[in-house]
mmCIF file of C-alpha atoms in Angstrom:
data_model
loop_
_atom_site.group_PDB
_atom_site.id
_atom_site.type_symbol
_atom_site.label_atom_id
_atom_site.label_comp_id
_atom_site.label_asym_id
_atom_site.label_seq_id
_atom_site.Cartn_x
_atom_site.Cartn_y
_atom_site.Cartn_z
ATOM 1 C CA UNK Z 1082 -85.775 -2.217 -5.606
ATOM 2 C CA UNK Z 1083 -83.851 -5.065 -7.264
ATOM 3 C CA UNK Z 1084 -84.554 -5.837 -10.951
ATOM 4 C CA UNK Z 1085 -86.255 -9.167 -10.229
ATOM 5 C CA UNK Z 1086 -88.333 -7.641 -7.385
ATOM 6 C CA UNK Z 1087 -89.485 -4.943 -9.752
ATOM 7 C CA UNK Z 1088 -90.363 -7.505 -12.340
ATOM 8 C CA UNK Z 1089 -92.260 -9.579 -9.773
ATOM 9 C CA UNK Z 1090 -94.161 -6.470 -8.732
ATOM 10 C CA UNK Z 1091 -95.125 -5.664 -12.310
ATOM 11 C CA UNK Z 1092 -96.189 -9.299 -12.914
ATOM 12 C CA UNK Z 1093 -98.376 -9.142 -9.771
ATOM 13 C CA UNK Z 1094 -100.023 -6.056 -11.117
ATOM 14 C CA UNK Z 1095 -100.672 -7.602 -14.506
ATOM 15 C CA UNK Z 1096 -102.204 -10.680 -12.869
ATOM 16 C CA UNK Z 1097 -104.512 -8.281 -10.927
ATOM 17 C CA UNK Z 1098 -105.682 -6.728 -14.268
ATOM 18 C CA UNK Z 1099 -103.373 -3.782 -14.753
ATOM 19 C CA UNK Z 1100 -102.392 -3.976 -18.435
ATOM 20 C CA UNK Z 1101 -100.161 -0.860 -18.201
ATOM 21 C CA UNK Z 1102 -97.820 -2.916 -16.032
ATOM 22 C CA UNK Z 1103 -97.340 -5.283 -18.928
ATOM 23 C CA UNK Z 1104 -96.564 -2.343 -21.251
ATOM 24 C CA UNK Z 1105 -93.762 -1.532 -18.757
ATOM 25 C CA UNK Z 1106 -92.389 -5.015 -18.973
ATOM 26 C CA UNK Z 1107 -92.560 -4.845 -22.814
ATOM 27 C CA UNK Z 1108 -90.625 -1.467 -22.904
ATOM 28 C CA UNK Z 1109 -88.035 -2.879 -20.473
ATOM 29 C CA UNK Z 1110 -87.271 -6.104 -22.424
ATOM 30 C CA UNK Z 1111 -88.297 -5.474 -26.061
ATOM 31 C CA UNK Z 1112 -84.733 -4.629 -27.250
ATOM 32 C CA UNK Z 1113 -83.290 -7.719 -25.537
ATOM 33 C CA UNK Z 1114 -86.094 -9.984 -26.915
ATOM 34 C CA UNK Z 1115 -85.599 -8.477 -30.487
ATOM 35 C CA UNK Z 1116 -81.820 -9.181 -30.203
ATOM 36 C CA UNK Z 1117 -82.531 -12.712 -29.049
ATOM 37 C CA UNK Z 1118 -84.984 -13.508 -31.911
ATOM 38 C CA UNK Z 1119 -82.481 -11.893 -34.375
ATOM 39 C CA UNK Z 1120 -80.209 -14.851 -33.638
ATOM 40 C CA UNK Z 1121 -82.792 -17.073 -35.279
ATOM 41 C CA UNK Z 1122 -84.439 -14.759 -37.869
ATOM 42 C CA UNK Z 1123 -82.398 -12.415 -40.105
ATOM 43 C CA UNK Z 1124 -85.270 -10.253 -41.418
ATOM 44 C CA UNK Z 1125 -85.778 -7.317 -39.147
ATOM 45 C CA UNK Z 1126 -89.490 -6.850 -39.729
ATOM 46 C CA UNK Z 1127 -90.063 -10.545 -39.227
ATOM 47 C CA UNK Z 1128 -88.135 -10.321 -35.974
ATOM 48 C CA UNK Z 1129 -90.463 -7.523 -34.857
ATOM 49 C CA UNK Z 1130 -93.532 -9.648 -35.657
ATOM 50 C CA UNK Z 1131 -92.143 -12.682 -33.877
ATOM 51 C CA UNK Z 1132 -91.290 -10.551 -30.842
ATOM 52 C CA UNK Z 1133 -94.936 -9.282 -30.843
ATOM 53 C CA UNK Z 1134 -96.117 -12.873 -30.889
ATOM 54 C CA UNK Z 1135 -93.750 -13.741 -28.062
ATOM 55 C CA UNK Z 1136 -94.995 -10.927 -25.828
ATOM 56 C CA UNK Z 1137 -98.597 -11.830 -26.669
ATOM 57 C CA UNK Z 1138 -97.959 -15.380 -25.660
ATOM 58 C CA UNK Z 1139 -96.271 -14.269 -22.472
ATOM 59 C CA UNK Z 1140 -99.235 -11.991 -21.713
ATOM 60 C CA UNK Z 1141 -101.673 -14.903 -22.052
ATOM 61 C CA UNK Z 1142 -99.473 -17.135 -19.960
ATOM 62 C CA UNK Z 1143 -98.874 -14.662 -17.125
ATOM 63 C CA UNK Z 1144 -101.840 -15.737 -15.023
ATOM 64 C CA UNK Z 1145 -99.971 -19.105 -14.545
ATOM 65 C CA UNK Z 1146 -96.612 -17.553 -13.897
ATOM 66 C CA UNK Z 1147 -95.705 -18.464 -10.282
ATOM 67 C CA UNK Z 1148 -92.353 -16.746 -10.040
ATOM 68 C CA UNK Z 1149 -90.291 -19.930 -9.717
ATOM 69 C CA UNK Z 1150 -87.901 -18.562 -12.339
ATOM 70 C CA UNK Z 1151 -86.961 -14.944 -12.897
ATOM 71 C CA UNK Z 1152 -89.344 -13.215 -15.239
ATOM 72 C CA UNK Z 1153 -86.763 -12.617 -17.935
ATOM 73 C CA UNK Z 1154 -85.650 -16.317 -17.895
ATOM 74 C CA UNK Z 1155 -89.303 -17.265 -18.414
ATOM 75 C CA UNK Z 1156 -89.764 -14.646 -21.191
ATOM 76 C CA UNK Z 1157 -86.455 -15.728 -22.837
ATOM 77 C CA UNK Z 1158 -87.720 -19.288 -23.062
ATOM 78 C CA UNK Z 1159 -91.034 -18.159 -24.558
ATOM 79 C CA UNK Z 1160 -89.215 -15.953 -27.168
ATOM 80 C CA UNK Z 1161 -86.958 -18.804 -28.213
ATOM 81 C CA UNK Z 1162 -89.876 -21.197 -28.604
ATOM 82 C CA UNK Z 1163 -91.852 -18.684 -30.586
ATOM 83 C CA UNK Z 1164 -88.952 -18.060 -32.939
ATOM 84 C CA UNK Z 1165 -88.493 -21.836 -33.494
ATOM 85 C CA UNK Z 1166 -92.213 -22.247 -34.042
ATOM 86 C CA UNK Z 1167 -92.112 -19.545 -36.589
ATOM 87 C CA UNK Z 1168 -89.250 -21.117 -38.414
ATOM 88 C CA UNK Z 1169 -90.972 -24.473 -38.420
ATOM 89 C CA UNK Z 1170 -94.159 -22.918 -39.875
ATOM 90 C CA UNK Z 1171 -92.169 -21.153 -42.582
ATOM 91 C CA UNK Z 1172 -90.555 -24.438 -43.628
ATOM 92 C CA UNK Z 1173 -93.960 -25.968 -44.031
ATOM 93 C CA UNK Z 1174 -93.124 -28.999 -41.982
ATOM 94 C CA UNK Z 1175 -95.957 -31.443 -41.095
ATOM 95 C CA UNK Z 1176 -97.959 -30.400 -38.019
ATOM 96 C CA UNK Z 1177 -96.562 -31.645 -34.795
ATOM 97 C CA UNK Z 1178 -93.270 -32.791 -36.261
ATOM 98 C CA UNK Z 1179 -91.156 -30.484 -34.231
ATOM 99 C CA UNK Z 1180 -93.511 -28.581 -31.949
ATOM 100 C CA UNK Z 1181 -96.246 -29.478 -29.570
ATOM 101 C CA UNK Z 1182 -99.637 -28.386 -30.867
ATOM 102 C CA UNK Z 1183 -100.367 -26.577 -27.589
ATOM 103 C CA UNK Z 1184 -97.378 -24.339 -28.136
ATOM 104 C CA UNK Z 1185 -98.412 -23.156 -31.575
ATOM 105 C CA UNK Z 1186 -99.696 -19.695 -31.970
ATOM 106 C CA UNK Z 1187 -102.837 -18.949 -33.976
ATOM 107 C CA UNK Z 1188 -100.776 -17.806 -37.049
ATOM 108 C CA UNK Z 1189 -98.950 -21.088 -37.061
ATOM 109 C CA UNK Z 1190 -102.319 -22.858 -36.846
ATOM 110 C CA UNK Z 1191 -103.504 -20.962 -39.841
ATOM 111 C CA UNK Z 1192 -100.371 -21.855 -41.830
ATOM 112 C CA UNK Z 1193 -100.863 -25.490 -40.857
ATOM 113 C CA UNK Z 1194 -104.451 -25.339 -42.243
ATOM 114 C CA UNK Z 1195 -103.005 -24.313 -45.585
ATOM 115 C CA UNK Z 1196 -100.328 -26.915 -45.620
ATOM 116 C CA UNK Z 1197 -102.663 -29.936 -45.935
ATOM 117 C CA UNK Z 1198 -105.431 -28.773 -48.244
ATOM 118 C CA UNK Z 1199 -108.513 -30.904 -48.091
ATOM 119 C CA UNK Z 1200 -112.086 -29.796 -48.675
ATOM 120 C CA UNK Z 1201 -112.539 -29.543 -44.836
ATOM 121 C CA UNK Z 1202 -109.333 -27.598 -44.401
ATOM 122 C CA UNK Z 1203 -110.180 -25.275 -47.308
ATOM 123 C CA UNK Z 1204 -113.499 -24.547 -45.637
ATOM 124 C CA UNK Z 1205 -111.805 -23.984 -42.325
ATOM 125 C CA UNK Z 1206 -109.346 -21.640 -43.982
ATOM 126 C CA UNK Z 1207 -112.112 -19.559 -45.496
ATOM 127 C CA UNK Z 1208 -113.875 -19.477 -42.139
ATOM 128 C CA UNK Z 1209 -110.663 -18.212 -40.452
ATOM 129 C CA UNK Z 1210 -110.199 -15.481 -43.060
ATOM 130 C CA UNK Z 1211 -113.823 -14.319 -42.731
ATOM 131 C CA UNK Z 1212 -113.626 -14.300 -39.034
ATOM 132 C CA UNK Z 1213 -110.345 -12.278 -38.978
ATOM 133 C CA UNK Z 1214 -111.955 -9.707 -41.359
ATOM 134 C CA UNK Z 1215 -114.998 -9.475 -39.101
ATOM 135 C CA UNK Z 1216 -112.953 -8.876 -35.967
ATOM 136 C CA UNK Z 1217 -110.710 -6.356 -37.671
ATOM 137 C CA UNK Z 1218 -113.783 -4.432 -38.833
ATOM 138 C CA UNK Z 1219 -115.073 -4.351 -35.217
ATOM 139 C CA UNK Z 1220 -111.853 -2.995 -33.794
ATOM 140 C CA UNK Z 1221 -111.470 0.588 -32.586
ATOM 141 C CA UNK Z 1222 -110.310 2.821 -35.374
ATOM 142 C CA UNK Z 1223 -106.646 3.238 -34.159
ATOM 143 C CA UNK Z 1224 -106.247 -0.532 -33.721
ATOM 144 C CA UNK Z 1225 -107.863 -1.323 -37.023
ATOM 145 C CA UNK Z 1226 -105.659 1.209 -38.885
ATOM 146 C CA UNK Z 1227 -102.454 -0.111 -37.148
ATOM 147 C CA UNK Z 1228 -103.076 -3.819 -37.837
ATOM 148 C CA UNK Z 1229 -104.198 -3.122 -41.499
ATOM 149 C CA UNK Z 1230 -101.106 -1.031 -42.198
ATOM 150 C CA UNK Z 1231 -98.990 -3.916 -40.865
ATOM 151 C CA UNK Z 1232 -100.742 -6.983 -42.308
ATOM 152 C CA UNK Z 1233 -102.324 -5.664 -45.411
ATOM 153 C CA UNK Z 1234 -100.071 -2.857 -46.538
ATOM 154 C CA UNK Z 1235 -96.879 -4.485 -45.121
ATOM 155 C CA UNK Z 1236 -95.470 -1.346 -43.664
ATOM 156 C CA UNK Z 1237 -92.755 -1.451 -41.069
ATOM 157 C CA UNK Z 1238 -93.351 -0.325 -37.453
ATOM 158 C CA UNK Z 1239 -91.333 2.865 -38.120
ATOM 159 C CA UNK Z 1240 -93.449 3.616 -41.208
ATOM 160 C CA UNK Z 1241 -96.700 2.982 -39.302
ATOM 161 C CA UNK Z 1242 -95.511 5.176 -36.437
ATOM 162 C CA UNK Z 1243 -94.776 8.013 -38.939
ATOM 163 C CA UNK Z 1244 -98.075 7.589 -40.801
ATOM 164 C CA UNK Z 1245 -100.210 7.514 -37.676
ATOM 165 C CA UNK Z 1246 -98.149 10.279 -35.995
ATOM 166 C CA UNK Z 1247 -97.520 8.358 -32.794
ATOM 167 C CA UNK Z 1248 -94.413 6.763 -31.042
ATOM 168 C CA UNK Z 1249 -93.390 3.317 -32.183
ATOM 169 C CA UNK Z 1250 -94.181 1.916 -28.746
ATOM 170 C CA UNK Z 1251 -97.780 2.957 -29.319
ATOM 171 C CA UNK Z 1252 -97.855 1.204 -32.683
ATOM 172 C CA UNK Z 1253 -96.523 -1.953 -30.979
ATOM 173 C CA UNK Z 1254 -99.254 -1.767 -28.258
ATOM 174 C CA UNK Z 1255 -102.006 -1.188 -30.804
ATOM 175 C CA UNK Z 1256 -100.875 -4.133 -33.014
ATOM 176 C CA UNK Z 1257 -100.516 -6.297 -29.986
ATOM 177 C CA UNK Z 1258 -104.053 -5.568 -28.782
ATOM 178 C CA UNK Z 1259 -105.496 -6.013 -32.261
ATOM 179 C CA UNK Z 1260 -103.809 -9.423 -32.584
ATOM 180 C CA UNK Z 1261 -104.918 -10.430 -29.163
ATOM 181 C CA UNK Z 1262 -108.518 -9.607 -30.043
ATOM 182 C CA UNK Z 1263 -108.219 -11.611 -33.239
ATOM 183 C CA UNK Z 1264 -106.663 -14.527 -31.340
ATOM 184 C CA UNK Z 1265 -109.510 -14.567 -28.782
ATOM 185 C CA UNK Z 1266 -112.075 -15.036 -31.599
ATOM 186 C CA UNK Z 1267 -109.960 -17.532 -33.523
ATOM 187 C CA UNK Z 1268 -109.154 -19.895 -30.727
ATOM 188 C CA UNK Z 1269 -112.511 -21.579 -30.441
ATOM 189 C CA UNK Z 1270 -112.660 -22.126 -34.265
ATOM 190 C CA UNK Z 1271 -109.131 -23.588 -34.394
ATOM 191 C CA UNK Z 1272 -109.706 -25.688 -31.275
ATOM 192 C CA UNK Z 1273 -112.597 -27.335 -33.224
ATOM 193 C CA UNK Z 1274 -110.192 -28.807 -35.726
ATOM 194 C CA UNK Z 1275 -110.490 -32.612 -35.273
ATOM 195 C CA UNK Z 1276 -107.948 -34.197 -32.965
ATOM 196 C CA UNK Z 1277 -107.113 -36.788 -35.591
ATOM 197 C CA UNK Z 1278 -105.753 -34.040 -37.933
ATOM 198 C CA UNK Z 1279 -103.912 -32.081 -35.169
ATOM 199 C CA UNK Z 1280 -102.590 -34.840 -32.855
ATOM 200 C CA UNK Z 1281 -98.863 -35.345 -32.641
ATOM 201 C CA UNK Z 1282 -97.967 -38.556 -34.354
#
């Protein structure tokens, strides 16, 4: 089977609800995506986080993937956009200056909430933090441990794999699933931010 045909078959399986097919796509392309993001971001641990975000974004967008382009071409574009969004967020630019709000990940959204502190934004930031803590507390033990070691303790993926006694691919999968669960809960809250504050000027 040709590479693109294999990708299309895996995509079809993901769209039908087979999450293991997406794991196969991640394993196949994670090194290429990491190398791509490395052109934009020098720090290796940051690269890995941004790659995770790119794959999460791709996973959420897959239901709308029609196969007009090859899967890797589509994934490449998502990874580049995610890397650029990350850099924009790190530079603390005003919301909407360089990126479309719809393209921003939840972590970028949380950063934007901190950028323009008003009483309303401070309240929203506190609500986001409380919600994240609640979601993390409710995660299965292995997901909770993986995301806490990464986000709270700041360990590398290699260190987490060693600490949890599992392959690095399993660590990536657990952190991916934990972040996806957090995102699902955060989205309604972040979507409630008034349009006048978030609209592109």
